[in-house]
Short mmCIF file of C-alpha atoms in Angstrom, two decimals:
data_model
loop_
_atom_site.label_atom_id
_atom_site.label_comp_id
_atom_site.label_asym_id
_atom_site.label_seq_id
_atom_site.Cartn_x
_atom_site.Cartn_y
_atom_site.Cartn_z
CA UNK A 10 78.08 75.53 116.62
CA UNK A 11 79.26 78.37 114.59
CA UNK A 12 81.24 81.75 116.09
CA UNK A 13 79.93 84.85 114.74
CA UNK A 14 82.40 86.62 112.31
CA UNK A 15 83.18 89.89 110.84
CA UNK A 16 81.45 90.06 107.56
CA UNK A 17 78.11 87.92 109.31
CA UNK A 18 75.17 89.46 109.47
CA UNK A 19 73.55 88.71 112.72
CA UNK A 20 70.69 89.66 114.98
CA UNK A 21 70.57 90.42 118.71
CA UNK A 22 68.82 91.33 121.56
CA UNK A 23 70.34 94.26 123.93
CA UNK A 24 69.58 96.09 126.63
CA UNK A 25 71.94 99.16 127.30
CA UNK A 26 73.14 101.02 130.45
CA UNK A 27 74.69 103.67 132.46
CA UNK A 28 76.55 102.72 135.15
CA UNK A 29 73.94 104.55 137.97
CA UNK A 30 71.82 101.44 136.37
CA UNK A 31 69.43 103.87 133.93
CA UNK A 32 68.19 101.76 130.61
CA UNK A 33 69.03 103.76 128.10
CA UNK A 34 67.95 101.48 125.43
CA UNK A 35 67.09 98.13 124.72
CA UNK A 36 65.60 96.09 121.99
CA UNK A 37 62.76 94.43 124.49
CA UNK A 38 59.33 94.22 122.75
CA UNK A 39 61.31 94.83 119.31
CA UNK A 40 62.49 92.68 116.88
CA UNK A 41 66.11 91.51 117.73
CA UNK A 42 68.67 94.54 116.08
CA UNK A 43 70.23 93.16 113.14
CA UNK A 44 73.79 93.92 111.54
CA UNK A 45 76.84 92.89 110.04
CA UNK A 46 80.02 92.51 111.70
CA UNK A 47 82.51 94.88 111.49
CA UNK A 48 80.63 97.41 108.96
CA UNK A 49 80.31 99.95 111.41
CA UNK A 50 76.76 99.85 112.12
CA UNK A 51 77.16 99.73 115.71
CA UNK A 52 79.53 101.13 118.26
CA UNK A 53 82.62 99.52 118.02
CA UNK A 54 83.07 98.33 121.44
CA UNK A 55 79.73 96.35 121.11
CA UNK A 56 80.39 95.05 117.50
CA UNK A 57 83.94 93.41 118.95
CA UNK A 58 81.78 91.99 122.16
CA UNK A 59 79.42 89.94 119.93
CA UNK A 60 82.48 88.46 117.48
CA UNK A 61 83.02 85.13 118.60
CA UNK A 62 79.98 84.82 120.09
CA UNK A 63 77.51 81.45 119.63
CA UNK A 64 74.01 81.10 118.86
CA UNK A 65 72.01 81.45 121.68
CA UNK A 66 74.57 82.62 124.27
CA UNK A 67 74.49 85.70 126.15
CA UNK A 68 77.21 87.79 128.40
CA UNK A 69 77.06 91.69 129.56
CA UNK A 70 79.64 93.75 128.60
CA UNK A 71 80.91 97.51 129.62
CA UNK A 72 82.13 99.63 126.75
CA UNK A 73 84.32 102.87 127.57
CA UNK A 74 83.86 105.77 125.92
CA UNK A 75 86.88 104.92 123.03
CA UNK A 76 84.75 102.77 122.05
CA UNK A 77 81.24 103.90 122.39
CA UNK A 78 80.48 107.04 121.38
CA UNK A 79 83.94 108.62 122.22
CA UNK A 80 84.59 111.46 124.75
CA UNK A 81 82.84 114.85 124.88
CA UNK A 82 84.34 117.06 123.39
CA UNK A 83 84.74 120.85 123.92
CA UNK A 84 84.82 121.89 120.44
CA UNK A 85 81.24 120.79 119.99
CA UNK A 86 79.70 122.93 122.20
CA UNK A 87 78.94 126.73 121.05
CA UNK A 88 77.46 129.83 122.86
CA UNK A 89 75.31 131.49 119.98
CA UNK A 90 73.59 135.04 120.59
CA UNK A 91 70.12 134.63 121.52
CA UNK A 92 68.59 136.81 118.78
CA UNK A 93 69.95 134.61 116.20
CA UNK A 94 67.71 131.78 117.23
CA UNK A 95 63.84 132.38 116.06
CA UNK A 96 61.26 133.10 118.48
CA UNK A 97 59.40 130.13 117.29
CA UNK A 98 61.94 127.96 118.83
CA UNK A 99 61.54 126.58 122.23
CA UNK A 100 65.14 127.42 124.05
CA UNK A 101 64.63 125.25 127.23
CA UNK A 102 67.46 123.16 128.26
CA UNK A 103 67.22 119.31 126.90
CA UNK A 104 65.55 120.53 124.45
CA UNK A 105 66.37 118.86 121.28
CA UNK A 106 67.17 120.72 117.75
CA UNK A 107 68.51 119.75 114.73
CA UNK A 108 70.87 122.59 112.84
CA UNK A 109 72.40 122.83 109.18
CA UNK A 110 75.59 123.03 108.95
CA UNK A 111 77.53 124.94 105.78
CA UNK A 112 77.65 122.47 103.65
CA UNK A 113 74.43 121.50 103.68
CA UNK A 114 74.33 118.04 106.61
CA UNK A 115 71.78 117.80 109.71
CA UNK A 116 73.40 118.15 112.98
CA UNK A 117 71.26 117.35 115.99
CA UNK A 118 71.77 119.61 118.83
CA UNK A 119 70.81 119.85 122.33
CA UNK A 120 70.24 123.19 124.05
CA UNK A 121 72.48 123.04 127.33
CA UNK A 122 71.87 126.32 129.02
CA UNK A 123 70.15 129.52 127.91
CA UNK A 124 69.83 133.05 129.49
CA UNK A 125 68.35 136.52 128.12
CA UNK A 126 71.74 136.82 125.92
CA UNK A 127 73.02 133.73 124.64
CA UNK A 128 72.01 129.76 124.12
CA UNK A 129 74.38 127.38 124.16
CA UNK A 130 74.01 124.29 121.64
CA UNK A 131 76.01 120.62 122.54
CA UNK A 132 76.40 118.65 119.20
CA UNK A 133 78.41 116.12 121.07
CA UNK A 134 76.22 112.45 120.94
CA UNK A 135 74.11 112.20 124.53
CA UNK A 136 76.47 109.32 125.38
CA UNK A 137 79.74 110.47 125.12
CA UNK A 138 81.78 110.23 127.18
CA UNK A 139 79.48 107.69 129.01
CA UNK A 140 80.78 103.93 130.32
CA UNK A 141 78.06 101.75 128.83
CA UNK A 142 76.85 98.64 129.82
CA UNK A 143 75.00 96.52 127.60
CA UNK A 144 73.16 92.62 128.11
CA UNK A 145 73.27 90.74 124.81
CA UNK A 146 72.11 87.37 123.28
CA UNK A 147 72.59 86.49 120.07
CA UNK A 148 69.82 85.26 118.70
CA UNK A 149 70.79 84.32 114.76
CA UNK A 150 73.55 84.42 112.26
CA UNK A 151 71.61 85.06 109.37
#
């Protein structure tokens, strides 16, 4: 039987999770995810898990932040006066925005805390810094 190989485009099922055992995602009831190899459609950590892998078999694997959705960082979260968010918009924590940056790109945002003066936006992915465990099978090398 073949190995999966960068360049291969090949579909999966998954099942992703935090380490307190919360599903975060998964692929059940869904078609199996399908992607190349090595293109950088997936986190890296869980592209390099399913390389080498056969048709058919299956292993769990824990990806680290390096190589999931990296570590959070500082930078990306920002205290921004109250009055300079409209009325209209809901400022309870978890709640999710999306923002325009300068030059014009969508930048989803979740509102972390928020008193009378100030709301603070975290642009960081909601799995950094997260260790990530994910079930796989590959199901086809197309």
């Amino acid at each position: 039987m073949s190995q999966a190989k960068e360049g291969d485009t090949v579909r999966m099922h998954y099942s992703g999770s935090l380490p307190d055992g919360t599903k975060f995602d998964s692929s059940e009831g869904r078609d199996p995810l399908e992607f190349t190899l090595g293109s950088g459609q997936i986190i890296p950590g869980l592209d390099s898990a399913v390389t080498g892998m056969e048709v058919g078999e299956s292993k769990q694997v824990t990806v680290g932040p390096a190589e999931g959705y990296g570590d959070r960082d500082p930078s990306r979260i920002q205290a921004v006066p109250r009055d300079q968010i409209p009325e209209h918009i809901p400022t309870d924590p978890g709640t999710q925005l999306q923002m325009q940056t300068p030059e014009g790109q969508t930048l989803p945002v979740v509102i972390a805390e928020a008193n009378d003066s100030e709301v603070t936006l975290d642009a960081n992915h909601p799995l950094a810094g997260q260790k990530l465990t994910f079930d796989v099978e590959l199901v086809e090398i197309v």
